[in-house]
Short mmCIF file of C-alpha atoms in Angstrom, two decimals:
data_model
loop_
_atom_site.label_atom_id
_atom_site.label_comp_id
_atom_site.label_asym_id
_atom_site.label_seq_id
_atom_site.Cartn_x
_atom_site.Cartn_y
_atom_site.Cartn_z
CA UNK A 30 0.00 0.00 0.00
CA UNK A 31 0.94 3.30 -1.26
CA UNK A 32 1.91 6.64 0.75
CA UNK A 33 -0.30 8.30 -2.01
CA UNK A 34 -3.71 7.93 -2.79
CA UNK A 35 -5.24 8.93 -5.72
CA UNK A 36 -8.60 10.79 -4.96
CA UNK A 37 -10.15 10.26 -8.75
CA UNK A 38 -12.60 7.02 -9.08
CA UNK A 39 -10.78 4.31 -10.93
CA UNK A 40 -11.71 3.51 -14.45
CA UNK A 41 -14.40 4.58 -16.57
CA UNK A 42 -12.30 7.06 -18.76
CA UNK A 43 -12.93 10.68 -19.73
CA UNK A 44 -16.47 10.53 -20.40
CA UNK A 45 -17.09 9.49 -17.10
CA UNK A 46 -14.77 11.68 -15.15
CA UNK A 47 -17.25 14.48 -17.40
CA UNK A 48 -20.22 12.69 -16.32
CA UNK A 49 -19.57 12.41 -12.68
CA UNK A 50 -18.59 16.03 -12.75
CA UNK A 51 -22.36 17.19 -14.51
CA UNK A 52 -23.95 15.13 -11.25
CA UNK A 53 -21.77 16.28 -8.20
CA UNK A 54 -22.05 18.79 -5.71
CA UNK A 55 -19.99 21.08 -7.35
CA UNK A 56 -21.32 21.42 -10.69
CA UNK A 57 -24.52 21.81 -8.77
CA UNK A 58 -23.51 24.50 -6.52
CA UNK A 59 -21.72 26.02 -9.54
CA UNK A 60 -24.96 26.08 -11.97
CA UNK A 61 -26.99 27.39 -8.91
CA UNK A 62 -24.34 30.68 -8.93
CA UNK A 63 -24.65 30.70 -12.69
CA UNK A 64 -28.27 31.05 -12.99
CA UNK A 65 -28.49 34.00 -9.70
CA UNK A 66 -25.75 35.70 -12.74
CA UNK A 67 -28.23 35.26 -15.46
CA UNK A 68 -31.07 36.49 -12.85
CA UNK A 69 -29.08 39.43 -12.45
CA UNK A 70 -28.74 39.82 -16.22
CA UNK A 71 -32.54 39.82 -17.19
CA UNK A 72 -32.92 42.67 -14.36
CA UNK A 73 -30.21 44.68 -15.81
CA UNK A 74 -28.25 45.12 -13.01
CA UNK A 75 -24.78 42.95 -14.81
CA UNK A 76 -24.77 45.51 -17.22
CA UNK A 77 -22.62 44.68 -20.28
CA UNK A 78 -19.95 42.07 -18.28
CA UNK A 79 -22.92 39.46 -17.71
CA UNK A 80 -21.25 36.87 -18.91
CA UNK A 81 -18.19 37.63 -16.80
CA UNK A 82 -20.48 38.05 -13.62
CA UNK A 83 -22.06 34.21 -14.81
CA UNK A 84 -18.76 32.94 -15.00
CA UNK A 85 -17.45 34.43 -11.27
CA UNK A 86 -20.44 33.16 -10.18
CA UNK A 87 -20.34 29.11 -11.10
CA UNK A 88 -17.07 29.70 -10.12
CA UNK A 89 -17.95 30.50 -6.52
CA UNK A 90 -20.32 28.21 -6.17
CA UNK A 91 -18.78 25.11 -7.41
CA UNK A 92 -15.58 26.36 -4.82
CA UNK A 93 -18.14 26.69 -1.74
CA UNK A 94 -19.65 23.31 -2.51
CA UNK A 95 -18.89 19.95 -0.35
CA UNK A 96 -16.48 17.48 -2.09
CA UNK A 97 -17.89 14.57 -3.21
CA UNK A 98 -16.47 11.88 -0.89
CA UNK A 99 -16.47 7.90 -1.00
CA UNK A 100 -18.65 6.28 1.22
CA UNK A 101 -17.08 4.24 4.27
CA UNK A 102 -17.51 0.81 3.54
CA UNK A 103 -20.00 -1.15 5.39
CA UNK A 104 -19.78 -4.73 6.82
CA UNK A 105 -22.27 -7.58 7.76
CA UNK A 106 -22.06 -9.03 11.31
CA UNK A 107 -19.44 -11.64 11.56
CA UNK A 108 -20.07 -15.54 12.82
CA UNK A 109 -19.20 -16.38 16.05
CA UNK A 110 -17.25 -19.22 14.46
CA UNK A 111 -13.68 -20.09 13.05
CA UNK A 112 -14.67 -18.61 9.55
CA UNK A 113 -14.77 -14.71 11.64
CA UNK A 114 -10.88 -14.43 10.94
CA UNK A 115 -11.64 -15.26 7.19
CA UNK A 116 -14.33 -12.40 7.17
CA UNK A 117 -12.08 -9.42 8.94
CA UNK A 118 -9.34 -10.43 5.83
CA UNK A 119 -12.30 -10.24 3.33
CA UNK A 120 -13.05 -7.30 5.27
CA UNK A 121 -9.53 -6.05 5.12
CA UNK A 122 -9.16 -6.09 1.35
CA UNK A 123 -12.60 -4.21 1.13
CA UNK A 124 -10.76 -1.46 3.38
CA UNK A 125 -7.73 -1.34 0.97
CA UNK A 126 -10.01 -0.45 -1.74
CA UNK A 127 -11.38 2.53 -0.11
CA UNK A 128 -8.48 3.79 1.34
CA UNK A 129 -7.31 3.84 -2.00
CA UNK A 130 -10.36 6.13 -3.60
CA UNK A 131 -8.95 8.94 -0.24
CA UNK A 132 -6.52 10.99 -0.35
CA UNK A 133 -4.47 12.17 2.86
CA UNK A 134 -1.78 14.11 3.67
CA UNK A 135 1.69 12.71 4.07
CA UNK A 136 1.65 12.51 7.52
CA UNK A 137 -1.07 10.48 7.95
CA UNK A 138 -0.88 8.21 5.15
CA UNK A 139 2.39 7.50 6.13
CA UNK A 140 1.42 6.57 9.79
CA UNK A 141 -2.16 4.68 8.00
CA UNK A 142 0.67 2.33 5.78
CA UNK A 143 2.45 1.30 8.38
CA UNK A 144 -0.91 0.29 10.40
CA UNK A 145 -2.00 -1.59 7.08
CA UNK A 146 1.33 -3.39 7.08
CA UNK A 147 1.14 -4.56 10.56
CA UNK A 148 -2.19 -5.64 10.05
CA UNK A 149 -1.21 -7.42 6.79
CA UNK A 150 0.94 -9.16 8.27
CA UNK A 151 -0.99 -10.34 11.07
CA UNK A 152 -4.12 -11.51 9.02
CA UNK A 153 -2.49 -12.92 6.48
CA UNK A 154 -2.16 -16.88 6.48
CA UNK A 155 0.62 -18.14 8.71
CA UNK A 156 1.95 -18.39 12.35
CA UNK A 157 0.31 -15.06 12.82
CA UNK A 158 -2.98 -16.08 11.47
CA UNK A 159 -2.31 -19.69 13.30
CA UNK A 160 -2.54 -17.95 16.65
CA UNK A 161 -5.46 -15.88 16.44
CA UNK A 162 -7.61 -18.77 15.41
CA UNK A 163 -6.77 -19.54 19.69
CA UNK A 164 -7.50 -15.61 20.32
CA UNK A 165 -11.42 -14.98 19.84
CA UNK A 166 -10.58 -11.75 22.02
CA UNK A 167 -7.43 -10.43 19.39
CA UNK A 168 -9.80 -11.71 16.39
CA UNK A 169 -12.40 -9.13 18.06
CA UNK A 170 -9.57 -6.61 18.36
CA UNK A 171 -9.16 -7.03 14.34
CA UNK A 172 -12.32 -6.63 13.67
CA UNK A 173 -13.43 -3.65 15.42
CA UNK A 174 -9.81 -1.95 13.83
CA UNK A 175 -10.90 -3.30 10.35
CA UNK A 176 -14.09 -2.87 10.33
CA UNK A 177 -15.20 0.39 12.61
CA UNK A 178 -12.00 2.48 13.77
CA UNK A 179 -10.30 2.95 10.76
CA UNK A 180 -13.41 3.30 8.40
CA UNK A 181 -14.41 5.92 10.80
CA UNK A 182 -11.07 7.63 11.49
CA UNK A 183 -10.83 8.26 7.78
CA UNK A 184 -14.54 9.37 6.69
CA UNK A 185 -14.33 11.45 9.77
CA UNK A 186 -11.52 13.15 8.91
CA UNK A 187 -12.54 13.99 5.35
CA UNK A 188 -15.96 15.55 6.14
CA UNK A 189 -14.11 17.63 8.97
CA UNK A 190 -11.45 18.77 6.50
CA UNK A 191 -13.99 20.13 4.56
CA UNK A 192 -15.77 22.32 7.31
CA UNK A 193 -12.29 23.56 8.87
CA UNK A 194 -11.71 24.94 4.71
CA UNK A 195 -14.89 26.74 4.74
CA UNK A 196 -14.53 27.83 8.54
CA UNK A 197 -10.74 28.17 9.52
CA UNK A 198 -9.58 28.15 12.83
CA UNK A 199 -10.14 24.65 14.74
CA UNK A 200 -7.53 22.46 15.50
CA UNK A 201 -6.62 20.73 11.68
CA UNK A 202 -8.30 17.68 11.32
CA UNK A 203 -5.38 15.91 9.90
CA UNK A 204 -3.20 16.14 13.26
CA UNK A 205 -6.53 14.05 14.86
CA UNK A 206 -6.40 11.73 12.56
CA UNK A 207 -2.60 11.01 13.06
CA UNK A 208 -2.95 10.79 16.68
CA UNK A 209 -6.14 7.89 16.12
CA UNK A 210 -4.10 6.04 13.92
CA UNK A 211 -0.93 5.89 16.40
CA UNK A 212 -3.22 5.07 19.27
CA UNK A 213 -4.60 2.12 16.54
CA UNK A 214 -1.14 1.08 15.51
CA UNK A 215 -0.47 0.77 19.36
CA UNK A 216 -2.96 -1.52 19.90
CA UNK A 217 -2.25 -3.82 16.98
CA UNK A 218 1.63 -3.92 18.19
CA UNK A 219 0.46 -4.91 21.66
CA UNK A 220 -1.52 -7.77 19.98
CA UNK A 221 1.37 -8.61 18.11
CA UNK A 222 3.50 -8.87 21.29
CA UNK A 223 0.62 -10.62 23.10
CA UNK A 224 0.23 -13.33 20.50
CA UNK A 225 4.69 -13.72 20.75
CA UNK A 226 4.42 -14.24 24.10
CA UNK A 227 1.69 -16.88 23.72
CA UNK A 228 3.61 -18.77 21.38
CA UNK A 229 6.87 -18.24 23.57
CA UNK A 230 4.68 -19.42 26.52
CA UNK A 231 3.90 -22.44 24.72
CA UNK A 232 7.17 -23.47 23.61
CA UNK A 233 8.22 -23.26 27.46
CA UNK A 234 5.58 -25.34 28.93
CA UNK A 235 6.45 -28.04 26.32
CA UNK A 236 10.14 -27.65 28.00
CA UNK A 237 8.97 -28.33 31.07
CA UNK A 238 6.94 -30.85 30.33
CA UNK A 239 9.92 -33.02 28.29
CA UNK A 240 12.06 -32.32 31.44
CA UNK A 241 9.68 -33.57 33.60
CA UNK A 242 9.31 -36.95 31.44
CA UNK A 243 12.86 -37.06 31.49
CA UNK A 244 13.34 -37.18 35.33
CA UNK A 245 10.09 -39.56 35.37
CA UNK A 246 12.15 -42.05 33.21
#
């Protein structure tokens, strides 16, 4: 996973880029300004630079207007069976795609990549994966990471970056969101750990329990 995102929608090609645009927010807000320029025109009060006053208009509407933003990705309930780790990785690549359609600044996709690699690694089929399927409590962890905290960290962010544009002066959003995704990347370290020391706990009691044989023989 990328330090960049890409905020366009994949695919579809120029035609659809132009098509999206005619629909959104923007073009909305933008026709809205147009037509109080063309208002102004019929009661004479543009005077002979209408079409410039039409054209500052659009403008500042389609500036004003909301972004059009993806849609956090939502998730069924999960069994309460062994197949729950297979649905937070199914979950997981659902999350990639999203994070992909957002785009954040360096800061914070930096610290989001390195969650996502730490969390690759732990879902991802192996002694990792081999442990949890023992840990209903870290699989729970996963889940609520995968499917709720960073879905909501990021669709957060990007509807408050958008107000703190239009009114300046709050605390910027994107210093929140680093701070969420450190306290996340935290707690899937200390899982990591958790899940070591299990297996290291393991290995010892099978120590003791082939020197114990060996003093019974």
């Amino acid at each position: 996973m990328g330090t960049s995102r890409n905020g366009a929608a994949p695919g579809g090609g120029a035609p659809g880029r132009v098509a999206a645009y005619l629909g959104s927010r923007k073009n909305i807000a933008g026709c809205a300004g147009g037509l109080t320029g063309l208002a102004l025109t019929f009661t004479h009060l543009a005077g002979t630079y209408w079409p410039a006053v039409v054209a500052a208009l659009y403008a500042a509407g389609a500036l004003i207007a909301p972004p059009e933003r993806p849609p956090a990705p939502g998730f069924p309930a999960l069994p309460d069976t062994s197949s729950r780790l297979d649905a937070v990785r199914e979950g997981f690549g659902t999350l990639r795609e999203y994070l992909d359609t957002v785009e954040l600044p360096p800061a914070a996709s930096g610290r989001l990549t390195e969650l996502m690699e730490l969390l690759d690694g732990l879902l991802a089929p192996g002694w990792a994966s081999g442990a949890l399927t023992t840990d209903p409590e870290g699989v729970h962890a996963l889940s609520r990471t995968v499917h709720q905290d960073i879905p909501e960290a990021v669709d957060t962010f990007v509807r408050t970056r958008w107000w703190t544009r239009v009114a300046p002066g709050a605390e910027p959003p994107e210093r929140q969101l680093e701070h969420q995704l450190s306290l996340l990347h935290r707690e899937a370290t200390a899982l990591a750990a958790a899940l070591r020391e299990t297996e290291a706990r393991r290995q010892q009691s099978h120590t003791r329990h082939l020197e114990d044989r060996g003093r019974g023989g």
